[in-house]
Coordinates of C-alpha atoms in Angstrom, one line a residue:
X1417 CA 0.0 0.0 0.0
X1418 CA 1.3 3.3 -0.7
X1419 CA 1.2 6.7 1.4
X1420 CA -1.8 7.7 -0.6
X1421 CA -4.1 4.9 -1.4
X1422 CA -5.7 2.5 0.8
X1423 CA -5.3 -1.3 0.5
X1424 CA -8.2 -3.0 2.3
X1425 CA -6.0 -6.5 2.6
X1426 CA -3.0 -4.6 3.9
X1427 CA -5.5 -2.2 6.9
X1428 CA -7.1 -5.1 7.9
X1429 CA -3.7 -7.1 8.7
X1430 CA -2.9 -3.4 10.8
X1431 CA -6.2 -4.0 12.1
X1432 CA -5.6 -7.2 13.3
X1433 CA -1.9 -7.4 14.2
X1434 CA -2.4 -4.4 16.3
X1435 CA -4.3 -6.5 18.6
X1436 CA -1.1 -8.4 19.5
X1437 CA 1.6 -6.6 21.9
X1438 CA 4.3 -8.4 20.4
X1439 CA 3.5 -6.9 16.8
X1440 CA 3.9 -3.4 18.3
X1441 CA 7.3 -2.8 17.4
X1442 CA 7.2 -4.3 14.0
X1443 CA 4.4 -2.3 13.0
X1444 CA 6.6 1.0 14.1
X1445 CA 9.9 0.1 12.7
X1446 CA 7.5 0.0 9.4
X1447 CA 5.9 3.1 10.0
X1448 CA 2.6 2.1 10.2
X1449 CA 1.5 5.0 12.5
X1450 CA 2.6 7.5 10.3
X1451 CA 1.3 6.0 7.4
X1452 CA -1.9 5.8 9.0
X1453 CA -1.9 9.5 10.1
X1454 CA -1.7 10.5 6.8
X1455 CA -4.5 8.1 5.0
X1456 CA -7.2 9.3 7.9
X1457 CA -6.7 12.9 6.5
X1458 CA -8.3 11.8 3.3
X1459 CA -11.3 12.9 2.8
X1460 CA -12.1 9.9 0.0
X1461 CA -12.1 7.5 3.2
X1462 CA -15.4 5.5 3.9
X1463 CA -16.7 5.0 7.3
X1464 CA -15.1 1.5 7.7
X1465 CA -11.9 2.5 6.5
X1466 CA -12.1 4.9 8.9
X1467 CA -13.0 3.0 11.6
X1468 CA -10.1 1.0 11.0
X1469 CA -7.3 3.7 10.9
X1470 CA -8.9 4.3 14.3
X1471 CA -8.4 0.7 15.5
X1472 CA -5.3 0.8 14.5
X1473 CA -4.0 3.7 16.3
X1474 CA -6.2 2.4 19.3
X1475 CA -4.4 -0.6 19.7
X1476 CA -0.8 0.4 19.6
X1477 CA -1.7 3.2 22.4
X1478 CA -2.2 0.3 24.6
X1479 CA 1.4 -0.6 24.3
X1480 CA 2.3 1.9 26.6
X1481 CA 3.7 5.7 26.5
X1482 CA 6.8 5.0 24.1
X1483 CA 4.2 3.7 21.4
X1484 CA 1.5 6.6 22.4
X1485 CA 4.2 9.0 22.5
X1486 CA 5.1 7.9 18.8
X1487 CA 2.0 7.8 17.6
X1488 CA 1.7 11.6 19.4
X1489 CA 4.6 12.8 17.3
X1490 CA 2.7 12.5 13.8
X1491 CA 0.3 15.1 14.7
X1492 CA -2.6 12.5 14.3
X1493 CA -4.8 14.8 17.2
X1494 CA -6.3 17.2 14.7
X1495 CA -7.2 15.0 12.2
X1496 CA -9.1 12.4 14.6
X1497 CA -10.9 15.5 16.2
X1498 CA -12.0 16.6 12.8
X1499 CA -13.8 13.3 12.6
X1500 CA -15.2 13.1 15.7
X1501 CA -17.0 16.5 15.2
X1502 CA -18.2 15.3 12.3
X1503 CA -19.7 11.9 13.2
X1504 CA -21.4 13.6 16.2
X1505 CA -22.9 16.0 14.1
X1506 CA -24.9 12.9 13.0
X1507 CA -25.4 11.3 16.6
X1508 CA -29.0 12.7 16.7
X1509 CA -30.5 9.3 14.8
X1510 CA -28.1 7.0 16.6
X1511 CA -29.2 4.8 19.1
X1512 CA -28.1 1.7 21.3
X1513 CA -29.2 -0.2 18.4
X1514 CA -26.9 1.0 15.6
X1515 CA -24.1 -0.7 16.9
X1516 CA -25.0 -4.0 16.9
X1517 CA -26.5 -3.5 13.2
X1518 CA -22.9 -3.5 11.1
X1519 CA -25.3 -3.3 7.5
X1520 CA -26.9 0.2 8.7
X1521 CA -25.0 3.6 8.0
X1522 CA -25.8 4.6 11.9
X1523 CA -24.3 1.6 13.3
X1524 CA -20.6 2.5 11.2
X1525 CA -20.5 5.9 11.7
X1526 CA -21.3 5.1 15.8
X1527 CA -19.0 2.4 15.8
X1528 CA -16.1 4.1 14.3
X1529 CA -16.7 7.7 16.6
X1530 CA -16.0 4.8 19.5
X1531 CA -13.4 3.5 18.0
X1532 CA -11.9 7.1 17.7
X1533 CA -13.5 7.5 21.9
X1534 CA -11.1 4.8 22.7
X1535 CA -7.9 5.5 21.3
X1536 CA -8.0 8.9 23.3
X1537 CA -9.1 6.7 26.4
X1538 CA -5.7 4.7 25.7
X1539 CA -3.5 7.7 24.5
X1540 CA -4.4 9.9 27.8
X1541 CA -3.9 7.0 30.1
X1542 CA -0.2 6.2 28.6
X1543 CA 2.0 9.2 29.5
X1544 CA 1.0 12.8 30.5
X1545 CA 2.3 14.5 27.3
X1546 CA -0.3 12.8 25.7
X1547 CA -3.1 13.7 28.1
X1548 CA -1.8 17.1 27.9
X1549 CA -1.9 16.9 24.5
X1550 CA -5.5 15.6 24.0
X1551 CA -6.6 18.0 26.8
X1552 CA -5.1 21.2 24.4
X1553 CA -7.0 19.7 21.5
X1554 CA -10.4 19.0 22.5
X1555 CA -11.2 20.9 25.5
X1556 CA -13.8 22.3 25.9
X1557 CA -15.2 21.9 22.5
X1558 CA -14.9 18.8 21.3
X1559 CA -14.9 16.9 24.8
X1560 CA -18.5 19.0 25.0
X1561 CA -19.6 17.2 21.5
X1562 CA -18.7 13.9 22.6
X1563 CA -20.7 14.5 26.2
X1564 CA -23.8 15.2 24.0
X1565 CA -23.7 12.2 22.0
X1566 CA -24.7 10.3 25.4
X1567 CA -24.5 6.9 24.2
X1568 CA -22.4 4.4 26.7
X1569 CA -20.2 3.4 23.5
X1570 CA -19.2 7.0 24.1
X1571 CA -19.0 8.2 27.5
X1572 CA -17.4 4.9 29.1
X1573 CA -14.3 5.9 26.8
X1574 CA -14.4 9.8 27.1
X1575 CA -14.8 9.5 30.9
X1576 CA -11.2 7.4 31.0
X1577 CA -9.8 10.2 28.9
X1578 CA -11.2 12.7 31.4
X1579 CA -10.1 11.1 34.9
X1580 CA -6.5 10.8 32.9
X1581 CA -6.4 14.1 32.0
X1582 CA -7.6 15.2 35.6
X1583 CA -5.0 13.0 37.4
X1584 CA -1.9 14.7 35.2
X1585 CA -2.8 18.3 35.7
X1586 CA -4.9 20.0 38.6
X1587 CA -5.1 23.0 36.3
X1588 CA -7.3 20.3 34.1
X1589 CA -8.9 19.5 37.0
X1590 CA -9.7 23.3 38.3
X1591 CA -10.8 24.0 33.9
X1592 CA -12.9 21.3 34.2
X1593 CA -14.7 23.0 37.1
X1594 CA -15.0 26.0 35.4
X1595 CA -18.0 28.0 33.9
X1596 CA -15.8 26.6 30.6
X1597 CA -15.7 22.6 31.5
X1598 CA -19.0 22.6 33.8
X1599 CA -20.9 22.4 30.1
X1600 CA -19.2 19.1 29.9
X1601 CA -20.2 17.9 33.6
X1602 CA -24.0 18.4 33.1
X1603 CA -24.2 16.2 30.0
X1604 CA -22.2 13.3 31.8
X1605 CA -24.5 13.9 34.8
X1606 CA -27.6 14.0 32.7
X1607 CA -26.6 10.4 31.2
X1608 CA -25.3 9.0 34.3
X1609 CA -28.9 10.1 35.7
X1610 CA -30.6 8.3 32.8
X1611 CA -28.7 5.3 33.0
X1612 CA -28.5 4.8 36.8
X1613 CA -30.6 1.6 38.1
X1614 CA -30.9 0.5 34.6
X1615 CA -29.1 -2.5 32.7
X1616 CA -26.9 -0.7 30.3
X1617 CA -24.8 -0.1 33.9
X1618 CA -23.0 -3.5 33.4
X1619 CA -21.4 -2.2 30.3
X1620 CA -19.4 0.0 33.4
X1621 CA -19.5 3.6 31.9
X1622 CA -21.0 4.6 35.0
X1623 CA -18.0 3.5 37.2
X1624 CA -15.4 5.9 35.0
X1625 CA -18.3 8.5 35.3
X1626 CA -18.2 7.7 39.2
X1627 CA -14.3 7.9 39.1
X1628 CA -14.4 11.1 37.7
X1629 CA -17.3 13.0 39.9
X1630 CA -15.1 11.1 43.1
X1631 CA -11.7 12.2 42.5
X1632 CA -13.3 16.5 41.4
X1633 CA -15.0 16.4 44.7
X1634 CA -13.1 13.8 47.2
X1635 CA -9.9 14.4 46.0
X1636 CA -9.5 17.9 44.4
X1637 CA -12.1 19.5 46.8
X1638 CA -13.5 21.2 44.0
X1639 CA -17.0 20.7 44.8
X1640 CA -17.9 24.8 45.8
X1641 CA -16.7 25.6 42.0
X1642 CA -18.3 22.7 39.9
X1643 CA -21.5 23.0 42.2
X1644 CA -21.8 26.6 41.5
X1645 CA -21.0 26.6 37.8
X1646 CA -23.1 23.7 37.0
X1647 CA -26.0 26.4 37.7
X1648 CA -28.3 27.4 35.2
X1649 CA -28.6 30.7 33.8
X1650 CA -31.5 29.8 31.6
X1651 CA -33.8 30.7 34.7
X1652 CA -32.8 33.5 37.0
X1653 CA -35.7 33.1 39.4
X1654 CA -34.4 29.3 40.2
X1655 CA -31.7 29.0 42.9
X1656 CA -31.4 25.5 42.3
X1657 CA -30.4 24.2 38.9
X1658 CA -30.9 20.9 37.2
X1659 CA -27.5 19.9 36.7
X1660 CA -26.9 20.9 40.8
X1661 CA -29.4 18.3 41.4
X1662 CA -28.1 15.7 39.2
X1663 CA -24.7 16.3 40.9
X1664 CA -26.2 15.8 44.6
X1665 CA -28.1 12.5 43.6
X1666 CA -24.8 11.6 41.3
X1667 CA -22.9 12.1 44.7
X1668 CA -25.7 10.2 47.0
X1669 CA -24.9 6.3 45.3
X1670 CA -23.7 4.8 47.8
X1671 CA -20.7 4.0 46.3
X1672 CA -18.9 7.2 44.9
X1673 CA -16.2 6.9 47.6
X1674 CA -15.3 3.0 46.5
X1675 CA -14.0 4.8 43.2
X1676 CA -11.8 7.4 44.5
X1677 CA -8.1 5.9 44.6
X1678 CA -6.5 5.3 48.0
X1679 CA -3.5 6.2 47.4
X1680 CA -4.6 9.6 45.8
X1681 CA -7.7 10.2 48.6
X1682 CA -6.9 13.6 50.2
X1683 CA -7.8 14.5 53.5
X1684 CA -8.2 18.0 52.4
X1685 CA -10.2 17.5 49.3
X1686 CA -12.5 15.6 51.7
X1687 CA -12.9 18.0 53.9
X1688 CA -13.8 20.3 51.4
X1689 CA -16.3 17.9 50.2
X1690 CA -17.8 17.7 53.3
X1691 CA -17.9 20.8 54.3
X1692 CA -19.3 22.1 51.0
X1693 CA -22.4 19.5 51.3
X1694 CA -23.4 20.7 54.4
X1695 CA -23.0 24.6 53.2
X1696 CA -24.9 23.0 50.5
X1697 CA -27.8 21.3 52.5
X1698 CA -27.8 24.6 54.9
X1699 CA -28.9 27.0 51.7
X1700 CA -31.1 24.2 50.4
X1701 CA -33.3 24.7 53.6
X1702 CA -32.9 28.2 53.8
X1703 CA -34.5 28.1 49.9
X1704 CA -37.1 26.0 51.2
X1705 CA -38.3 29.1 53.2
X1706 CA -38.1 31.2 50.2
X1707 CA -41.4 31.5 48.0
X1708 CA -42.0 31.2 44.6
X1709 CA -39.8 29.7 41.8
X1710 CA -36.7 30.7 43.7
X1711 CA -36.9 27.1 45.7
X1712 CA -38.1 25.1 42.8
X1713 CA -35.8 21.7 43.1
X1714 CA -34.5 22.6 46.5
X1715 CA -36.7 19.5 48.2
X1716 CA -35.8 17.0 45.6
X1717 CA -32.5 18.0 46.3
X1718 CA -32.3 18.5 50.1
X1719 CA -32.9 14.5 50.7
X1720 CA -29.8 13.5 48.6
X1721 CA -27.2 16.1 50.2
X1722 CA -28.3 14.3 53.4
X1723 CA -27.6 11.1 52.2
X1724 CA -24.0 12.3 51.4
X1725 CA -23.4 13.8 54.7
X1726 CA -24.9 10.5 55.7
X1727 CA -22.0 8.4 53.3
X1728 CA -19.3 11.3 54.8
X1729 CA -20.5 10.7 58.3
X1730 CA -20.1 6.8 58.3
X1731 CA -16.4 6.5 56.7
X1732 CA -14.0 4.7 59.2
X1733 CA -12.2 8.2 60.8
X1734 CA -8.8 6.2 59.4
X1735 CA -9.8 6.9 55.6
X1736 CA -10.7 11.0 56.9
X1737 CA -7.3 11.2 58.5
X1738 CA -4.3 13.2 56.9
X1739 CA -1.4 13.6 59.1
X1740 CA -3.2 13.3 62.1
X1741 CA -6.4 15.2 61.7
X1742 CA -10.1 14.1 61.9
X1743 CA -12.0 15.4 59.0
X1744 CA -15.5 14.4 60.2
X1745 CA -14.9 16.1 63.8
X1746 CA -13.6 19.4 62.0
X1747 CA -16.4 19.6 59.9
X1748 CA -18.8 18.9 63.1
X1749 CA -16.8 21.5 65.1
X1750 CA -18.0 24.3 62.4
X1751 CA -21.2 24.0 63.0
X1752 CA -22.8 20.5 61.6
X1753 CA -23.4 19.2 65.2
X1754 CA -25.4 22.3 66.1
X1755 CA -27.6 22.5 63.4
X1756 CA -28.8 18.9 63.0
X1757 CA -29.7 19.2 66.6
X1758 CA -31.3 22.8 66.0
X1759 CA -33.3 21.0 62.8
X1760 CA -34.4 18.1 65.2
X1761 CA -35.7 20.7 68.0
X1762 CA -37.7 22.9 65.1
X1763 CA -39.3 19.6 64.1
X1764 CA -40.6 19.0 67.9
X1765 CA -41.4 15.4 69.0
X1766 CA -42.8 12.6 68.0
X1767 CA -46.4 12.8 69.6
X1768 CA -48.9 11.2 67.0
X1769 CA -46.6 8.6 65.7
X1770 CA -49.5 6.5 63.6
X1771 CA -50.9 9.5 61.9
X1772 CA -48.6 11.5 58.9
X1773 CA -49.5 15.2 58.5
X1774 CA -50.1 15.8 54.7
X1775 CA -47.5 17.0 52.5
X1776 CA -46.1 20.3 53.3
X1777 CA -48.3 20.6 56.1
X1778 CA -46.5 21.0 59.9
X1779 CA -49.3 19.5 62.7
X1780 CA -48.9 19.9 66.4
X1781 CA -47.8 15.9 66.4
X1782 CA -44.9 17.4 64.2
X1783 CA -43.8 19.9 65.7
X1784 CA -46.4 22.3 64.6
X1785 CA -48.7 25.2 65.3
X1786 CA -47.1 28.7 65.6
X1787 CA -43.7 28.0 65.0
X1788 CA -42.3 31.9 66.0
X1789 CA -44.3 31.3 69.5
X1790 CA -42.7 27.6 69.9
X1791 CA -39.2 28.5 68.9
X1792 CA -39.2 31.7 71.1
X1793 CA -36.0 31.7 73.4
X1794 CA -34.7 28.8 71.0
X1795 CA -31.2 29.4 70.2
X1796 CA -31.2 28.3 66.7
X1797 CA -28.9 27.5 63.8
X1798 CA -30.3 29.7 61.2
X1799 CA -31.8 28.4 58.2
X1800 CA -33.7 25.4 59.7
X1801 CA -36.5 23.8 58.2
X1802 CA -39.8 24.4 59.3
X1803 CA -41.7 21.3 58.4
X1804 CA -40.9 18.2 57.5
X1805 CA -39.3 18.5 53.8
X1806 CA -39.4 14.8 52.9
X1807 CA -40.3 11.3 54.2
X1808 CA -37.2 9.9 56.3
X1809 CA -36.0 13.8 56.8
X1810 CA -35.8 13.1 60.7
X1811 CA -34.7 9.5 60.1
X1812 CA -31.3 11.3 58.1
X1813 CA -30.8 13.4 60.7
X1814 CA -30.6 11.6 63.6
X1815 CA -28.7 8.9 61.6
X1816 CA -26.1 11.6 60.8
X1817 CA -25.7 12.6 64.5
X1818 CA -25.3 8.9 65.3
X1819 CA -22.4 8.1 62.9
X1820 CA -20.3 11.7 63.9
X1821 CA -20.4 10.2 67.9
X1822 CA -19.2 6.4 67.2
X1823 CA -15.8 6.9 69.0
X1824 CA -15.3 10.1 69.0
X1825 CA -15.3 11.7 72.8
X1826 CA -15.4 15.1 71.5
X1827 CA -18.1 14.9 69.7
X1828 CA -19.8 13.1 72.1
X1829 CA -18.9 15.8 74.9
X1830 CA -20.7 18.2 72.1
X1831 CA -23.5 16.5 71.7
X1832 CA -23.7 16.8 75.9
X1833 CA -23.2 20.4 75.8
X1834 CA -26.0 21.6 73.6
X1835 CA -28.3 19.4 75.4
X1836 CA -28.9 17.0 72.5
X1837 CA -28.7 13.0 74.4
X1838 CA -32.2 13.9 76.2
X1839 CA -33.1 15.0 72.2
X1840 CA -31.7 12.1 71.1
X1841 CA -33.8 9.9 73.6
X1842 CA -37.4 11.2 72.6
X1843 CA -36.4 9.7 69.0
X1844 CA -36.4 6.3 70.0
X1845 CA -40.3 5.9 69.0
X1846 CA -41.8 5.0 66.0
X1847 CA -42.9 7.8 63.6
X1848 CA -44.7 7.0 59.4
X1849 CA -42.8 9.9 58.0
X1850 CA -39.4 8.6 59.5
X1851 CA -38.7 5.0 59.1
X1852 CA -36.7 3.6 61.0
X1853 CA -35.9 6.7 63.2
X1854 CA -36.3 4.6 66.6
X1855 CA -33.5 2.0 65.2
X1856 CA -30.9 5.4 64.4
X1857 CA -31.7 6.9 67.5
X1858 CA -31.4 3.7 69.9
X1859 CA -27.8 3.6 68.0
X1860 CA -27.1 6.9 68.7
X1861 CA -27.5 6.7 72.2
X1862 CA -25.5 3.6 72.1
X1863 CA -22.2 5.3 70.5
X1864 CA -22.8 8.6 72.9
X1865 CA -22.6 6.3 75.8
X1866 CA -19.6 4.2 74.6
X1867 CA -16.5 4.8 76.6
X1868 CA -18.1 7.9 77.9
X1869 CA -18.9 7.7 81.9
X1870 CA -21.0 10.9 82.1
X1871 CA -23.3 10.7 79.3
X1872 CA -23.6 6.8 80.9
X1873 CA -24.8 8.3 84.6
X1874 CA -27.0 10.9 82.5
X1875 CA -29.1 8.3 81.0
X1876 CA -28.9 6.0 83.9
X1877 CA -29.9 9.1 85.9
X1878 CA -33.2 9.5 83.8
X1879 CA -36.2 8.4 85.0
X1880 CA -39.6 7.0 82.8
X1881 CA -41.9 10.1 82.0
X1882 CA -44.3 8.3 79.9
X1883 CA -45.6 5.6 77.4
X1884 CA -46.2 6.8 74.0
X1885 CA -50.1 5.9 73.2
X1886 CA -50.3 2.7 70.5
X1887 CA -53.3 2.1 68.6
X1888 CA -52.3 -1.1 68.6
X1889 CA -52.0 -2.3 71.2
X1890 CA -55.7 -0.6 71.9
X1891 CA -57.1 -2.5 69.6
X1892 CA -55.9 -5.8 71.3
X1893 CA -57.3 -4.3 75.0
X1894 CA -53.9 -3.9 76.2
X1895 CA -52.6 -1.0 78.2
X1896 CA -48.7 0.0 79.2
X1897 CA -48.1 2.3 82.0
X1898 CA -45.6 4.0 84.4
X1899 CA -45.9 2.6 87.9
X1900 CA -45.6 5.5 89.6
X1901 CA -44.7 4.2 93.0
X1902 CA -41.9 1.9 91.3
X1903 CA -40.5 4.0 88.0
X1904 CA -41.3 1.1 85.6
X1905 CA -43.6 -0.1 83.6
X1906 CA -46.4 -1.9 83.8
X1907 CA -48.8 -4.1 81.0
X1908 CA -52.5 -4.2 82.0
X1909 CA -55.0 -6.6 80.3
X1910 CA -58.6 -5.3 79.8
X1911 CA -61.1 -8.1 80.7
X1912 CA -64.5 -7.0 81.4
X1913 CA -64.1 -3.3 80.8
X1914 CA -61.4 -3.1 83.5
X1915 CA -57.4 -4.0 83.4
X1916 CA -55.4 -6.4 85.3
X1917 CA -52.4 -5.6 85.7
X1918 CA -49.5 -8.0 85.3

């Protein structure tokens, strides 16, 4: 085959012999790669010639950062962003479909634009000149076009590239972040949101999705700048964008932090993270005051940036430690402690366990009825919510409070202070809008009392005030009271309209 004409024979032997490691060097000391960067500038190509050029480049990058950086040195970059812009010009028709039909125009032109996808997954991942490289070429534009194509054959492949390209530059990282790169962001988020809980996960484009959302936030501590540039100018009156919401549920699967590396896991970055999310979830309620459009996706979004305080809070205090310091207890020491105590005491107690107030409605069993009058002399956090925001809101916050405690004396001496273990102790009943709050809350009394002698005598000091009324155990005639002249409890059997006690 000469420099200028393509042998079908001769690209398919590339094709294939590229597969093989050991035909890496042969294929150089022939010049394949530069032969191939000239034949994918011509614009006579067809799609399947093109999709094998592609191949072959893609398969020597996987023969490490001599072969990439070869490969780099023909100035092949422009010329494979020149396609890709053009086959995602003419992603709007494709579907998941396309490529597994090889007869249909679709399924070539999608199958070589992944093709082209993975040889800059294997090019940025071999050496950073050549993450450097693709990062000068296609950001933001043409990483942008390959976002919107939002088909997993695409982003698997393009999120590699991206996590390379953030691990070999912070300033990547920090552009990324930007009002320039955030563009990018919301399309991944948008497709990992679509794709979540569905089968096309085991493909795994969502764990290189996850890698990259874990090592911005957990490891760069760039969460303030991505979360306020993924907002949305297209409606002025909303406080809360879309793509902000797609980032905070992104960040709630459970497991984000089982993608950021170990070895690069920074004690600041998380930190950052975690004290960001709690900024975040502290202006989320605040909105929720707000009228009007100005609060419109602050609910949806207030439940999952508890459920990542939730995922923060629980981390062994070995994976938060950098050079001695506690993550978790720094972020509670700023304030975290005080408000989830300050949200429990604004919701009131639990006092009509069997019967949820409607939606948006506060009752007196919630913590209701005039809620300046109630809180009066209360000295609150500001910006907590009123009424219950959504179903389990209690349940996360007493959850919270019980993972910051577990083995941490200061915390627990906190906790003490501001008066939040008797708090803590009126939880432990059952309540319809917050499942499983009784279960938290016995297990946060449990971790306060560990290893901690005067929270131990406090409880122990406490004496039965009550019995919460169960309709229940009503209906089945039987009645649980406080023996006054004992301090415990006592079960009564009705029989013949009067109780015997037991």
């Amino acid at each position: 085959m000469s420099g200028d004409a393509v042998c079908p024979d001769e690209l398919s032997a590339w094709a294939l012999n590229s597969r093989e490691a050991h035909f890496h060097a042969e294929l150089l000391s022939q010049s394949v790669h530069f032969r191939v960067a000239r034949l994918i500038e011509k614009p006579a190509l067809d799609i399947e010639q093109t999709r094998q050029l592609l191949i072959v480049l893609r398969n020597l990058c996987s023969g490490g950062a001599s072969v990439a950086e070869a490969i780099l040195e023909t100035g092949v970059l422009p010329a494979v962003k020149k396609i890709a812009t053009k086959l995602c010009c003419k992603s709007d028709s494709w579907d998941d479909e396309c490529v597994r039909d090889e007869n249909s125009e679709a399924g070539g032109e999608l199958r070589a634009l992944r093709a082209g996808t993975q040889f800059l997954a294997n090019m940025s991942t071999a050496s950073e000149a050549c993450s450097s490289a693709i990062w000068k070429e296609f950001f933001p534009v043409g990483f942008l076009q390959l976002a919107k194509v939002k088909l997993w054959h695409i982003i698997g492949p393009l999120c590699t590239c991206l996590v390379s390209c953030a691990r070999s530059s912070k300033q990547f990282s920090s552009a990324l972040c930007s009002r320039a790169g955030t563009p990018i962001l919301s399309e991944l988020l948008d497709f990992g949101r679509r794709v979540e809980g569905t089968e096309n996960e085991r493909f795994g484009e969502n764990e290189w999705l996850l890698m990259l959302v874990g090592r911005l936030v957990y490891c760069e501590g760039l969460l303030d700048e991505m979360f306020a540039n993924l907002h949305s100018e297209s409606d002025p009156q909303c406080k809360m964008g879309i793509s902000q919401l797609h980032l905070l549920q992104f960040l709630a699967i459970p497991d984000v932090l089982d993608w950021v590396p170990e070895d690069e896991n920074s004690g600041e970055g998380m930190y950052k993270a975690f004290a960001s999310v709690f900024q975040i979830a502290k202006n989320l309620t605040l909105m929720l005051m707000e009228p009007g459009a100005s609060s419109a996706n602050a609910t949806e979004a207030l439940e999952p940036a508890f459920m990542v305080l939730k995922n923060l809070s629980c981390l062994d205090q070995n994976t938060l430690r950098e050079n001695g310091r506690d993550v978790v207890s720094e972020v509670c020491e700023s304030g975290l402690v005080k408000w989830l105590l300050d949200c429990l005491r604004a919701l009131g107690s639990i006092k009509n366990p069997r019967t949820p107030p409607e939606a948006g409605v506060v009752d007196d069993a919630k913590g209701g009825g005039d809620f300046t009058a109630r809180m009066e002399g209360l000295d609150l956090a500001e910006g907590v919510p009123v009424a219950t925001p959504y179903v389990g809101f209690r349940t996360d916050i007493v959850a919270i409070l019980s993972n910051v405690v577990f083995r941490r004396p200061g915390i627990q001496n906190m906790v003490l202070k501001l008066e939040g273990v008797p708090l803590l102790l009126n939880q432990c009943q059952v309540d319809d809008v917050s499942p499983l709050v009784r279960e938290w809350a016995v297990w946060a009394i449990r971790n306060l009392c560990e290893d901690n002698l005067e929270i131990q005598n406090m409880v122990r000091g406490l004496e039965v005030q009550g019995v919460v009324k169960s309709e229940e155990l009503d209906r089945l005639g039987i009645k649980i009271e406080v023996d006054r002249s004992t301090g415990k409890l006592r079960v009564g059997k009705k029989e013949y309209g009067a109780y015997t006690y037991i």
